[in-house]
Amino acid sequence: MTKDQIFEFFRRLAEDNPSPETELEYGNCYQLVVAVALSAQATDVGVNKATRALFREVETPQAMLELGEDGLKEHIKTIGLFNSKAKNVILLSQLLVDEYGGEVPDTREDLVRLPGVGRKTANVVLNCWFGQETFAVDTHILRVGNRTGLAKGKTPEQVEAKLEKRVPQPFRLGAHHWLILHGRYVCKARTPECWRCPVVDLCSYRKKVTEKPKGR
């Protein structure tokens, strides 16, 4: 895509959804960290179902430690990999209490020190809570970046680097939300719904599905 095409790409997505947000539910920064950590290889819908009752009971790292690993597992046992995720959430909560006074740090370097928090999770927290222009590349963004020609790369890190260079203002803060939502609801993995895509003419995908399949 050219610079003008990229600008138009995001302009249209922004026009459709002026204030994009994560679909994960949370009440404070700590809960956001926990929700994003739990969302790895799970759906936001599934995470939200599990965390609604949890977050009514747990608002701080100390409260999570008091709940304990077994108590946490009871809340999140419907989420994939819940055993390892519960262990990591307890460990990251302990680290926040011991080294950060129970507060979530605002740098990527500190965030990725937390057990179960990788670069993608750190980028989500930095963007959603601290308002930093980060690009949290998940499977949706990896697919959309490559399929459309917006940001091609074999790894999330490669796609993130391309987005860092190519996404213009005023779209940088909301870019990863628009791309995730576009990949989740329009540019789907199995069959992209090109017939209703607002940026279909800007996309370089060669196998566009321009007619809605019968029965859909």
JSON list of C-alpha atoms in Angstrom, two decimals, residues 83-207:
[
{"chain": "A", "resi": 83, "resn": "ASN", "atom": "CA", "xyz": [-3.65, -23.93, 35.37]},
{"chain": "A", "resi": 84, "resn": "SER", "atom": "CA", "xyz": [-0.56, -22.22, 33.97]},
{"chain": "A", "resi": 85, "resn": "LYS", "atom": "CA", "xyz": [-2.39, -18.90, 33.67]},
{"chain": "A", "resi": 86, "resn": "ALA", "atom": "CA", "xyz": [-3.47, -19.04, 37.32]},
{"chain": "A", "resi": 87, "resn": "LYS", "atom": "CA", "xyz": [0.11, -19.72, 38.37]},
{"chain": "A", "resi": 88, "resn": "ASN", "atom": "CA", "xyz": [1.39, -16.77, 36.34]},
{"chain": "A", "resi": 89, "resn": "VAL", "atom": "CA", "xyz": [-1.29, -14.39, 37.64]},
{"chain": "A", "resi": 90, "resn": "ILE", "atom": "CA", "xyz": [-0.35, -15.24, 41.23]},
{"chain": "A", "resi": 91, "resn": "LEU", "atom": "CA", "xyz": [3.36, -14.80, 40.44]},
{"chain": "A", "resi": 92, "resn": "LEU", "atom": "CA", "xyz": [2.85, -11.47, 38.67]},
{"chain": "A", "resi": 93, "resn": "SER", "atom": "CA", "xyz": [0.64, -10.27, 41.53]},
{"chain": "A", "resi": 94, "resn": "GLN", "atom": "CA", "xyz": [3.38, -11.15, 44.02]},
{"chain": "A", "resi": 95, "resn": "LEU", "atom": "CA", "xyz": [5.96, -9.28, 41.95]},
{"chain": "A", "resi": 96, "resn": "LEU", "atom": "CA", "xyz": [3.72, -6.21, 41.73]},
{"chain": "A", "resi": 97, "resn": "VAL", "atom": "CA", "xyz": [3.30, -6.22, 45.51]},
{"chain": "A", "resi": 98, "resn": "ASP", "atom": "CA", "xyz": [6.98, -6.88, 46.26]},
{"chain": "A", "resi": 99, "resn": "GLU", "atom": "CA", "xyz": [8.64, -4.54, 43.77]},
{"chain": "A", "resi": 100, "resn": "TYR", "atom": "CA", "xyz": [6.07, -2.03, 42.53]},
{"chain": "A", "resi": 101, "resn": "GLY", "atom": "CA", "xyz": [4.01, -1.20, 45.60]},
{"chain": "A", "resi": 102, "resn": "GLY", "atom": "CA", "xyz": [1.00, -2.96, 44.10]},
{"chain": "A", "resi": 103, "resn": "GLU", "atom": "CA", "xyz": [0.95, -0.60, 41.12]},
{"chain": "A", "resi": 104, "resn": "VAL", "atom": "CA", "xyz": [1.24, -1.60, 37.46]},
{"chain": "A", "resi": 105, "resn": "PRO", "atom": "CA", "xyz": [4.37, -0.10, 35.85]},
{"chain": "A", "resi": 106, "resn": "ASP", "atom": "CA", "xyz": [4.06, 2.06, 32.74]},
{"chain": "A", "resi": 107, "resn": "THR", "atom": "CA", "xyz": [7.05, 0.86, 30.71]},
{"chain": "A", "resi": 108, "resn": "ARG", "atom": "CA", "xyz": [7.33, -2.15, 28.41]},
{"chain": "A", "resi": 109, "resn": "GLU", "atom": "CA", "xyz": [10.61, -3.16, 30.05]},
{"chain": "A", "resi": 110, "resn": "ASP", "atom": "CA", "xyz": [8.96, -3.46, 33.46]},
{"chain": "A", "resi": 111, "resn": "LEU", "atom": "CA", "xyz": [5.75, -5.02, 32.19]},
{"chain": "A", "resi": 112, "resn": "VAL", "atom": "CA", "xyz": [7.47, -7.89, 30.38]},
{"chain": "A", "resi": 113, "resn": "ARG", "atom": "CA", "xyz": [9.20, -8.79, 33.66]},
{"chain": "A", "resi": 114, "resn": "LEU", "atom": "CA", "xyz": [5.83, -9.92, 34.96]},
{"chain": "A", "resi": 115, "resn": "PRO", "atom": "CA", "xyz": [5.21, -13.69, 34.62]},
{"chain": "A", "resi": 116, "resn": "GLY", "atom": "CA", "xyz": [2.82, -14.41, 31.76]},
{"chain": "A", "resi": 117, "resn": "VAL", "atom": "CA", "xyz": [3.20, -10.93, 30.28]},
{"chain": "A", "resi": 118, "resn": "GLY", "atom": "CA", "xyz": [4.85, -10.85, 26.88]},
{"chain": "A", "resi": 119, "resn": "ARG", "atom": "CA", "xyz": [5.38, -8.02, 24.45]},
{"chain": "A", "resi": 120, "resn": "LYS", "atom": "CA", "xyz": [1.83, -8.21, 23.07]},
{"chain": "A", "resi": 121, "resn": "THR", "atom": "CA", "xyz": [0.22, -8.05, 26.51]},
{"chain": "A", "resi": 122, "resn": "ALA", "atom": "CA", "xyz": [2.52, -5.19, 27.51]},
{"chain": "A", "resi": 123, "resn": "ASN", "atom": "CA", "xyz": [1.59, -3.28, 24.36]},
{"chain": "A", "resi": 124, "resn": "VAL", "atom": "CA", "xyz": [-2.13, -3.70, 25.07]},
{"chain": "A", "resi": 125, "resn": "VAL", "atom": "CA", "xyz": [-1.72, -2.34, 28.61]},
{"chain": "A", "resi": 126, "resn": "LEU", "atom": "CA", "xyz": [0.45, 0.56, 27.46]},
{"chain": "A", "resi": 127, "resn": "ASN", "atom": "CA", "xyz": [-2.09, 1.46, 24.77]},
{"chain": "A", "resi": 128, "resn": "CYS", "atom": "CA", "xyz": [-5.39, 0.92, 26.58]},
{"chain": "A", "resi": 129, "resn": "TRP", "atom": "CA", "xyz": [-4.46, 2.27, 30.01]},
{"chain": "A", "resi": 130, "resn": "PHE", "atom": "CA", "xyz": [-1.47, 4.55, 29.56]},
{"chain": "A", "resi": 131, "resn": "GLY", "atom": "CA", "xyz": [-2.44, 5.97, 26.15]},
{"chain": "A", "resi": 132, "resn": "GLN", "atom": "CA", "xyz": [0.79, 5.06, 24.41]},
{"chain": "A", "resi": 133, "resn": "GLU", "atom": "CA", "xyz": [0.96, 4.49, 20.65]},
{"chain": "A", "resi": 134, "resn": "THR", "atom": "CA", "xyz": [1.75, 0.79, 20.62]},
{"chain": "A", "resi": 135, "resn": "PHE", "atom": "CA", "xyz": [0.81, -2.00, 18.23]},
{"chain": "A", "resi": 136, "resn": "ALA", "atom": "CA", "xyz": [-0.19, -5.23, 19.96]},
{"chain": "A", "resi": 137, "resn": "VAL", "atom": "CA", "xyz": [0.04, -7.81, 17.18]},
{"chain": "A", "resi": 138, "resn": "ASP", "atom": "CA", "xyz": [-2.16, -10.86, 17.70]},
{"chain": "A", "resi": 139, "resn": "THR", "atom": "CA", "xyz": [-3.26, -13.49, 15.18]},
{"chain": "A", "resi": 140, "resn": "HIS", "atom": "CA", "xyz": [-5.89, -11.14, 13.74]},
{"chain": "A", "resi": 141, "resn": "ILE", "atom": "CA", "xyz": [-3.45, -8.32, 13.08]},
{"chain": "A", "resi": 142, "resn": "LEU", "atom": "CA", "xyz": [-0.84, -10.73, 11.74]},
{"chain": "A", "resi": 143, "resn": "ARG", "atom": "CA", "xyz": [-3.41, -12.01, 9.25]},
{"chain": "A", "resi": 144, "resn": "VAL", "atom": "CA", "xyz": [-4.82, -8.60, 8.28]},
{"chain": "A", "resi": 145, "resn": "GLY", "atom": "CA", "xyz": [-1.37, -7.06, 7.93]},
{"chain": "A", "resi": 146, "resn": "ASN", "atom": "CA", "xyz": [-0.25, -9.77, 5.54]},
{"chain": "A", "resi": 147, "resn": "ARG", "atom": "CA", "xyz": [-3.51, -10.32, 3.68]},
{"chain": "A", "resi": 148, "resn": "THR", "atom": "CA", "xyz": [-4.16, -6.67, 2.91]},
{"chain": "A", "resi": 149, "resn": "GLY", "atom": "CA", "xyz": [-0.54, -5.74, 2.22]},
{"chain": "A", "resi": 150, "resn": "LEU", "atom": "CA", "xyz": [-0.61, -3.14, 4.99]},
{"chain": "A", "resi": 151, "resn": "ALA", "atom": "CA", "xyz": [2.23, -4.70, 6.98]},
{"chain": "A", "resi": 152, "resn": "LYS", "atom": "CA", "xyz": [3.70, -7.98, 5.79]},
{"chain": "A", "resi": 153, "resn": "GLY", "atom": "CA", "xyz": [5.81, -10.14, 8.06]},
{"chain": "A", "resi": 154, "resn": "LYS", "atom": "CA", "xyz": [6.23, -13.74, 9.17]},
{"chain": "A", "resi": 155, "resn": "THR", "atom": "CA", "xyz": [6.27, -12.92, 12.87]},
{"chain": "A", "resi": 156, "resn": "PRO", "atom": "CA", "xyz": [4.31, -10.56, 15.13]},
{"chain": "A", "resi": 157, "resn": "GLU", "atom": "CA", "xyz": [7.53, -8.61, 15.73]},
{"chain": "A", "resi": 158, "resn": "GLN", "atom": "CA", "xyz": [8.03, -8.06, 12.00]},
{"chain": "A", "resi": 159, "resn": "VAL", "atom": "CA", "xyz": [4.45, -6.89, 11.51]},
{"chain": "A", "resi": 160, "resn": "GLU", "atom": "CA", "xyz": [4.70, -4.62, 14.56]},
{"chain": "A", "resi": 161, "resn": "ALA", "atom": "CA", "xyz": [7.85, -3.01, 13.15]},
{"chain": "A", "resi": 162, "resn": "LYS", "atom": "CA", "xyz": [6.11, -2.38, 9.82]},
{"chain": "A", "resi": 163, "resn": "LEU", "atom": "CA", "xyz": [3.08, -0.85, 11.53]},
{"chain": "A", "resi": 164, "resn": "GLU", "atom": "CA", "xyz": [5.36, 1.33, 13.64]},
{"chain": "A", "resi": 165, "resn": "LYS", "atom": "CA", "xyz": [6.82, 2.78, 10.45]},
{"chain": "A", "resi": 166, "resn": "ARG", "atom": "CA", "xyz": [3.68, 3.00, 8.33]},
{"chain": "A", "resi": 167, "resn": "VAL", "atom": "CA", "xyz": [0.68, 3.95, 10.46]},
{"chain": "A", "resi": 168, "resn": "PRO", "atom": "CA", "xyz": [0.17, 7.73, 10.26]},
{"chain": "A", "resi": 169, "resn": "GLN", "atom": "CA", "xyz": [-1.36, 10.19, 12.68]},
{"chain": "A", "resi": 170, "resn": "PRO", "atom": "CA", "xyz": [-4.09, 10.63, 13.81]},
{"chain": "A", "resi": 171, "resn": "PHE", "atom": "CA", "xyz": [-4.63, 6.87, 13.69]},
{"chain": "A", "resi": 172, "resn": "ARG", "atom": "CA", "xyz": [-1.70, 5.50, 15.68]},
{"chain": "A", "resi": 173, "resn": "LEU", "atom": "CA", "xyz": [-3.40, 5.24, 19.06]},
{"chain": "A", "resi": 174, "resn": "GLY", "atom": "CA", "xyz": [-6.43, 3.34, 17.77]},
{"chain": "A", "resi": 175, "resn": "ALA", "atom": "CA", "xyz": [-4.77, 1.40, 14.96]},
{"chain": "A", "resi": 176, "resn": "HIS", "atom": "CA", "xyz": [-4.35, -1.95, 16.68]},
{"chain": "A", "resi": 177, "resn": "HIS", "atom": "CA", "xyz": [-7.99, -1.88, 17.86]},
{"chain": "A", "resi": 178, "resn": "TRP", "atom": "CA", "xyz": [-9.28, -1.21, 14.35]},
{"chain": "A", "resi": 179, "resn": "LEU", "atom": "CA", "xyz": [-7.13, -3.99, 12.93]},
{"chain": "A", "resi": 180, "resn": "ILE", "atom": "CA", "xyz": [-8.14, -6.54, 15.58]},
{"chain": "A", "resi": 181, "resn": "LEU", "atom": "CA", "xyz": [-11.84, -5.78, 15.17]},
{"chain": "A", "resi": 182, "resn": "HIS", "atom": "CA", "xyz": [-11.53, -5.82, 11.39]},
{"chain": "A", "resi": 183, "resn": "GLY", "atom": "CA", "xyz": [-9.85, -9.23, 11.55]},
{"chain": "A", "resi": 184, "resn": "ARG", "atom": "CA", "xyz": [-12.33, -10.56, 14.08]},
{"chain": "A", "resi": 185, "resn": "TYR", "atom": "CA", "xyz": [-15.53, -9.53, 12.33]},
{"chain": "A", "resi": 186, "resn": "VAL", "atom": "CA", "xyz": [-14.78, -8.86, 8.64]},
{"chain": "A", "resi": 187, "resn": "CYS", "atom": "CA", "xyz": [-11.39, -10.11, 7.47]},
{"chain": "A", "resi": 188, "resn": "LYS", "atom": "CA", "xyz": [-11.97, -13.51, 9.05]},
{"chain": "A", "resi": 189, "resn": "ALA", "atom": "CA", "xyz": [-9.46, -16.34, 8.92]},
{"chain": "A", "resi": 190, "resn": "ARG", "atom": "CA", "xyz": [-11.42, -18.92, 6.94]},
{"chain": "A", "resi": 191, "resn": "THR", "atom": "CA", "xyz": [-13.50, -16.71, 4.65]},
{"chain": "A", "resi": 192, "resn": "PRO", "atom": "CA", "xyz": [-12.88, -12.97, 4.56]},
{"chain": "A", "resi": 193, "resn": "GLU", "atom": "CA", "xyz": [-16.17, -11.14, 4.12]},
{"chain": "A", "resi": 194, "resn": "CYS", "atom": "CA", "xyz": [-14.89, -8.91, 1.35]},
{"chain": "A", "resi": 195, "resn": "TRP", "atom": "CA", "xyz": [-18.42, -8.22, 0.13]},
{"chain": "A", "resi": 196, "resn": "ARG", "atom": "CA", "xyz": [-18.99, -5.97, 3.15]},
{"chain": "A", "resi": 197, "resn": "CYS", "atom": "CA", "xyz": [-15.45, -4.70, 3.72]},
{"chain": "A", "resi": 198, "resn": "PRO", "atom": "CA", "xyz": [-15.06, -0.90, 3.74]},
{"chain": "A", "resi": 199, "resn": "VAL", "atom": "CA", "xyz": [-11.46, -1.10, 2.50]},
{"chain": "A", "resi": 200, "resn": "VAL", "atom": "CA", "xyz": [-11.78, -3.86, -0.09]},
{"chain": "A", "resi": 201, "resn": "ASP", "atom": "CA", "xyz": [-10.54, -1.65, -2.93]},
{"chain": "A", "resi": 202, "resn": "LEU", "atom": "CA", "xyz": [-7.35, -0.80, -1.01]},
{"chain": "A", "resi": 203, "resn": "CYS", "atom": "CA", "xyz": [-6.53, -4.42, -0.17]},
{"chain": "A", "resi": 204, "resn": "SER", "atom": "CA", "xyz": [-4.00, -6.44, -2.15]},
{"chain": "A", "resi": 205, "resn": "TYR", "atom": "CA", "xyz": [-5.52, -9.85, -1.33]},
{"chain": "A", "resi": 206, "resn": "ARG", "atom": "CA", "xyz": [-5.87, -11.80, -4.56]},
{"chain": "A", "resi": 207, "resn": "LYS", "atom": "CA", "xyz": [-8.57, -14.26, -3.50]}
]
